[in-house]
Short mmCIF file of C-alpha atoms in Angstrom, two decimals:
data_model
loop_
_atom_site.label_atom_id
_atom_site.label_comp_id
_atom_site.label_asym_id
_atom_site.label_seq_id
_atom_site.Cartn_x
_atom_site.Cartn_y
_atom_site.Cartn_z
CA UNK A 1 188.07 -32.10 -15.95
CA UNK A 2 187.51 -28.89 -14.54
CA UNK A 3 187.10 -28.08 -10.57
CA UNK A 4 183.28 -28.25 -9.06
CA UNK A 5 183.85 -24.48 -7.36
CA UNK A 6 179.71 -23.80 -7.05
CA UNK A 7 178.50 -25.13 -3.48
CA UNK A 8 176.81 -28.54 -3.89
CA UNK A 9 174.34 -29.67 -0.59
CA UNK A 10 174.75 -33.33 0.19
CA UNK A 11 171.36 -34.62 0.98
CA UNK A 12 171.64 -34.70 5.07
CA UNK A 13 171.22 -37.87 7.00
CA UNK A 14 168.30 -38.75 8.93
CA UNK A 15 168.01 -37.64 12.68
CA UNK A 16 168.29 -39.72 15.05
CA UNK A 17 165.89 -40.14 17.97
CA UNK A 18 168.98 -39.42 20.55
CA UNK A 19 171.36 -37.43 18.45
CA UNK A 20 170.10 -33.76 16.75
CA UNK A 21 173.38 -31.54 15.83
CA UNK A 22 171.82 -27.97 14.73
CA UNK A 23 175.34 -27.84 12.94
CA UNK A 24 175.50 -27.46 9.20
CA UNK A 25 179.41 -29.06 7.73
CA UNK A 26 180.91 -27.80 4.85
CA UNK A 27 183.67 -30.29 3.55
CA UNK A 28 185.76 -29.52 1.07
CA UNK A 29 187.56 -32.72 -1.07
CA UNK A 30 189.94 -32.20 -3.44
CA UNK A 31 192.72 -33.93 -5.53
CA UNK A 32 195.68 -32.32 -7.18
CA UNK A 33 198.24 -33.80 -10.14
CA UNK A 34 200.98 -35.63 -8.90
CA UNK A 35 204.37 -34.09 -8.94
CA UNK A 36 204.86 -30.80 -6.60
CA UNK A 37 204.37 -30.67 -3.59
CA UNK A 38 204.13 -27.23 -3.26
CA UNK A 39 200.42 -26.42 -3.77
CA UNK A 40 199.38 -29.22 -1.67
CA UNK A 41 201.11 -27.50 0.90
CA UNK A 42 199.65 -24.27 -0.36
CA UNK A 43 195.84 -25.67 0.50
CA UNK A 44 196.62 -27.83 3.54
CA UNK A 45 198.03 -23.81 5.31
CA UNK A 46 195.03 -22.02 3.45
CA UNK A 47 193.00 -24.34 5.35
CA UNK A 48 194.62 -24.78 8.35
CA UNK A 49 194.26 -20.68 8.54
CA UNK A 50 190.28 -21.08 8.38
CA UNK A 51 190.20 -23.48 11.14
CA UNK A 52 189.55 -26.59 9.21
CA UNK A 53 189.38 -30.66 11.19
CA UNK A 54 191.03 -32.98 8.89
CA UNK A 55 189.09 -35.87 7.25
CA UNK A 56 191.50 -37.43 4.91
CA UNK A 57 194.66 -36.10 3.17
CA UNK A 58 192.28 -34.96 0.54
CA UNK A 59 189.17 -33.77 2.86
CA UNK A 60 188.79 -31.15 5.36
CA UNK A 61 185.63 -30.02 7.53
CA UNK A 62 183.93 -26.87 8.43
CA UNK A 63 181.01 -25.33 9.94
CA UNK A 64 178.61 -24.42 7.52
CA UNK A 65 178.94 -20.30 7.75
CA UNK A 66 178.81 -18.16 4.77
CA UNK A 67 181.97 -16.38 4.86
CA UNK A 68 183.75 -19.84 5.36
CA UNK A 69 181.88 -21.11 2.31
CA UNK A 70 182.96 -18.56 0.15
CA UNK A 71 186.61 -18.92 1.12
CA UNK A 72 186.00 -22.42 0.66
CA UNK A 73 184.61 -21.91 -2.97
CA UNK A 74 187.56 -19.65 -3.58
CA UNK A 75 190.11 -22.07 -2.42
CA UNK A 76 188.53 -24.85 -4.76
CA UNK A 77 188.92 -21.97 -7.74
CA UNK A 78 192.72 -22.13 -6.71
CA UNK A 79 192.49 -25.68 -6.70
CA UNK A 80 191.22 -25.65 -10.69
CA UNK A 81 193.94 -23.34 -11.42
CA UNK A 82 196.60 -26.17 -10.68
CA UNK A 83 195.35 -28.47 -12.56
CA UNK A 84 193.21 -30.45 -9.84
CA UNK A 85 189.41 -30.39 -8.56
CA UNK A 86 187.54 -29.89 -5.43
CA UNK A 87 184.01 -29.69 -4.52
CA UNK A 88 182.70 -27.80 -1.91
CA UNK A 89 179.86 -30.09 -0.38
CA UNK A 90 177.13 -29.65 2.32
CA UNK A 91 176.30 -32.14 5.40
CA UNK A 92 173.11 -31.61 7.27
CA UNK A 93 173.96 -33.90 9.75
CA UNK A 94 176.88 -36.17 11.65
CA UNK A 95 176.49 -38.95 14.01
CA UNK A 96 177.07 -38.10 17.12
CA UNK A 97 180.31 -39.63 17.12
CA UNK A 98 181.83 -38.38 14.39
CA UNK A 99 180.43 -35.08 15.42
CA UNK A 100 182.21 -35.02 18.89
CA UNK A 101 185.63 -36.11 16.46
CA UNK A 102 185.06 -32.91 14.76
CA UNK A 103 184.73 -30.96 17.42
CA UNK A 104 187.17 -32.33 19.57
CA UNK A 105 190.04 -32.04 17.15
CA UNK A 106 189.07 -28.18 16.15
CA UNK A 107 188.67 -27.15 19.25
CA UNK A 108 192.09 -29.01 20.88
CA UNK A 109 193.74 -26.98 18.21
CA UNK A 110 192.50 -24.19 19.18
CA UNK A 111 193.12 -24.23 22.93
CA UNK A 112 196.46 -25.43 22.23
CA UNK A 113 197.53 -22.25 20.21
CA UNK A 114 195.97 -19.94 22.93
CA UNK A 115 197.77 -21.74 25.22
CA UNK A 116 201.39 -20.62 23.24
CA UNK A 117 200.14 -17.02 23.02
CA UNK A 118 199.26 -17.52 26.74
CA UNK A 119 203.01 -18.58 27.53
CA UNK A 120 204.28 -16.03 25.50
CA UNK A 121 202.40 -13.04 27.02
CA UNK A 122 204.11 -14.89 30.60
CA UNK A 123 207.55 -15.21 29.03
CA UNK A 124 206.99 -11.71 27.82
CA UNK A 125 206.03 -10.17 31.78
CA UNK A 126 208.94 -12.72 33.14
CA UNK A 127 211.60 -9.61 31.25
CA UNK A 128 209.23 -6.88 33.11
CA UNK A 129 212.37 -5.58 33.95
CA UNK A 130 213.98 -5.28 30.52
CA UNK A 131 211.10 -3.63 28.93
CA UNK A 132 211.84 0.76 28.90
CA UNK A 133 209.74 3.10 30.01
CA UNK A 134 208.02 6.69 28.65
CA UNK A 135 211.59 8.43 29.11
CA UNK A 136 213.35 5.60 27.37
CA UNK A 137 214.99 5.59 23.46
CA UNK A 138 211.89 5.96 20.89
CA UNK A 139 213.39 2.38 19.56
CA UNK A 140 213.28 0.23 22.49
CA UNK A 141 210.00 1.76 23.42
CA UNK A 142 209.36 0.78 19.54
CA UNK A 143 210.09 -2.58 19.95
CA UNK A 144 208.16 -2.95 22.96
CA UNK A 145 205.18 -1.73 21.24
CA UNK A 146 205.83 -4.27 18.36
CA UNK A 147 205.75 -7.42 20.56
CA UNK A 148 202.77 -6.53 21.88
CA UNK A 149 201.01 -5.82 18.75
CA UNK A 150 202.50 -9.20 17.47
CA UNK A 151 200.43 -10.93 20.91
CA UNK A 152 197.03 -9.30 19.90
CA UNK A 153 197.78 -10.22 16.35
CA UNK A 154 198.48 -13.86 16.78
CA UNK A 155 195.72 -13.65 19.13
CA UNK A 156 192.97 -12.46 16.90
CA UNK A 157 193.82 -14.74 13.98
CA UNK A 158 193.56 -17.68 16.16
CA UNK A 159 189.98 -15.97 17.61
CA UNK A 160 188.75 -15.78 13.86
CA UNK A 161 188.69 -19.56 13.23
CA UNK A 162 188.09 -20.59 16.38
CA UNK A 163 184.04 -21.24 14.82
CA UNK A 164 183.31 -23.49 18.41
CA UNK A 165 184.42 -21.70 21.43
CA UNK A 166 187.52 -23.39 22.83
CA UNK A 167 188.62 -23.58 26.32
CA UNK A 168 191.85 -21.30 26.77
CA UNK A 169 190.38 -17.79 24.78
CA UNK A 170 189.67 -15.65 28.18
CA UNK A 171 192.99 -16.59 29.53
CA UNK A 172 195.18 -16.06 26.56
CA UNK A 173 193.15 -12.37 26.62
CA UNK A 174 194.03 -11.59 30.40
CA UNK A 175 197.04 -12.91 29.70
CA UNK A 176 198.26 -10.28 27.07
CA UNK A 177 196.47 -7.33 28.57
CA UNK A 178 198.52 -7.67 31.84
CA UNK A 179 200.82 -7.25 29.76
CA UNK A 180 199.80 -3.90 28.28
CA UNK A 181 200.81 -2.04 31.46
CA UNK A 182 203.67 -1.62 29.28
CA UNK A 183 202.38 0.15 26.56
CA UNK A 184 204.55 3.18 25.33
CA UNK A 185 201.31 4.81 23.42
CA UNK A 186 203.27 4.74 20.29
CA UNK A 187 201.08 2.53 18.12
CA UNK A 188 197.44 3.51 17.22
CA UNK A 189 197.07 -0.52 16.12
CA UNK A 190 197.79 -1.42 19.86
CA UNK A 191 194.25 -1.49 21.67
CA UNK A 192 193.96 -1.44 25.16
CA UNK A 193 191.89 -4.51 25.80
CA UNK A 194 192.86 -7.58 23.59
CA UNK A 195 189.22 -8.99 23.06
CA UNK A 196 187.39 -5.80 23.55
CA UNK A 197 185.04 -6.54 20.02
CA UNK A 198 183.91 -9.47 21.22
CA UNK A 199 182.33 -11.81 24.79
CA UNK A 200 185.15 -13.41 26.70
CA UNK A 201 184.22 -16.57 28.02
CA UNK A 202 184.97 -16.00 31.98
#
């Protein structure tokens, strides 16, 4: 049997009179043949890039958001391709405990990996004194320039699936833009403020 890929909309559970989440969930379930374990692996990283909470070993949350759907839709595509099938399903509404679960475990995720990049940026001002200046070699000032692209980088891809504002964002930010003073001007990718597109939480 062929993978679901179109978007089906579960039929959302009432409201109750004390709980009201304006959150729309897409969860994606999906099964693949037994026997490698390598596209299992394959979907668990594809979705652990998007920012997904696990449900189950075969079911993962999202918000409801159109760009995430359509990833979601293609990654169930990939799914059909190997043999298996997913579904790509809508939930109107979670209880208020299994809504705080959600959010909880998305969000400690997040905080957690701005709190690396946060380290790192500090581990990477702790060798101030290793890192060249403007009259130094062109490749140390090169590789200078390269770890602090590789900050803003890792930065931003954890900023694109963080969907529900976790603590640690600002500070990871400040973080890697004190560390900017030692910019050699050699990279056009390098910007000079590390969350300038969007609101820093202060």
């Amino acid at each position: 049997m062929g993978t679901a890929t179109s978007t089906r909309t579960a039929p959302a559970a009432k409201q109750s009179a004390t709980t009201r989440s304006p959150e729309q969930w897409a969860v994606f379930i999906w099964r693949l043949p037994m026997g490698s374990s390598t596209p299992r692996v394959t979907v668990w990283r594809l979705l652990r890039r998007l920012g997904a909470a696990t449900l189950t070993p075969g079911a993962a949350l999202l918000p409801w958001r159109e760009d995430l759907v359509e990833q979601l839709d293609w990654l169930a595509q990939e799914v059909d391709e190997q043999g298996g099938d997913a579904w790509v399903m809508r939930v109107g509404e979670l209880s208020e405990v299994e809504q705080r679960r959600v959010v909880d475990e998305i969000n400690d995720e997040r905080t957690a990996e701005y709190a690396e990049i946060r380290a790192d940026a500090q581990e990477f001002l702790a060798r101030s004194r290793e890192h060249p200046g403007p009259k130094d070699e062109y490749a140390r000032r090169r590789r200078t320039e390269r770890e602090l692209l590789a900050l803003q980088r890792r930065f931003r891809k954890v900023r694109d699936r963080d969907h529900l504002e976790a603590a640690g964002r600002a500070d990871a930010a400040r973080a890697i833009d004190r560390c900017l003073r030692y910019r050699q001007g050699i990279s056009l990718r390098l910007t000079p403020l590390t969350d300038s597109h969007h609101e820093v939480d202060s």
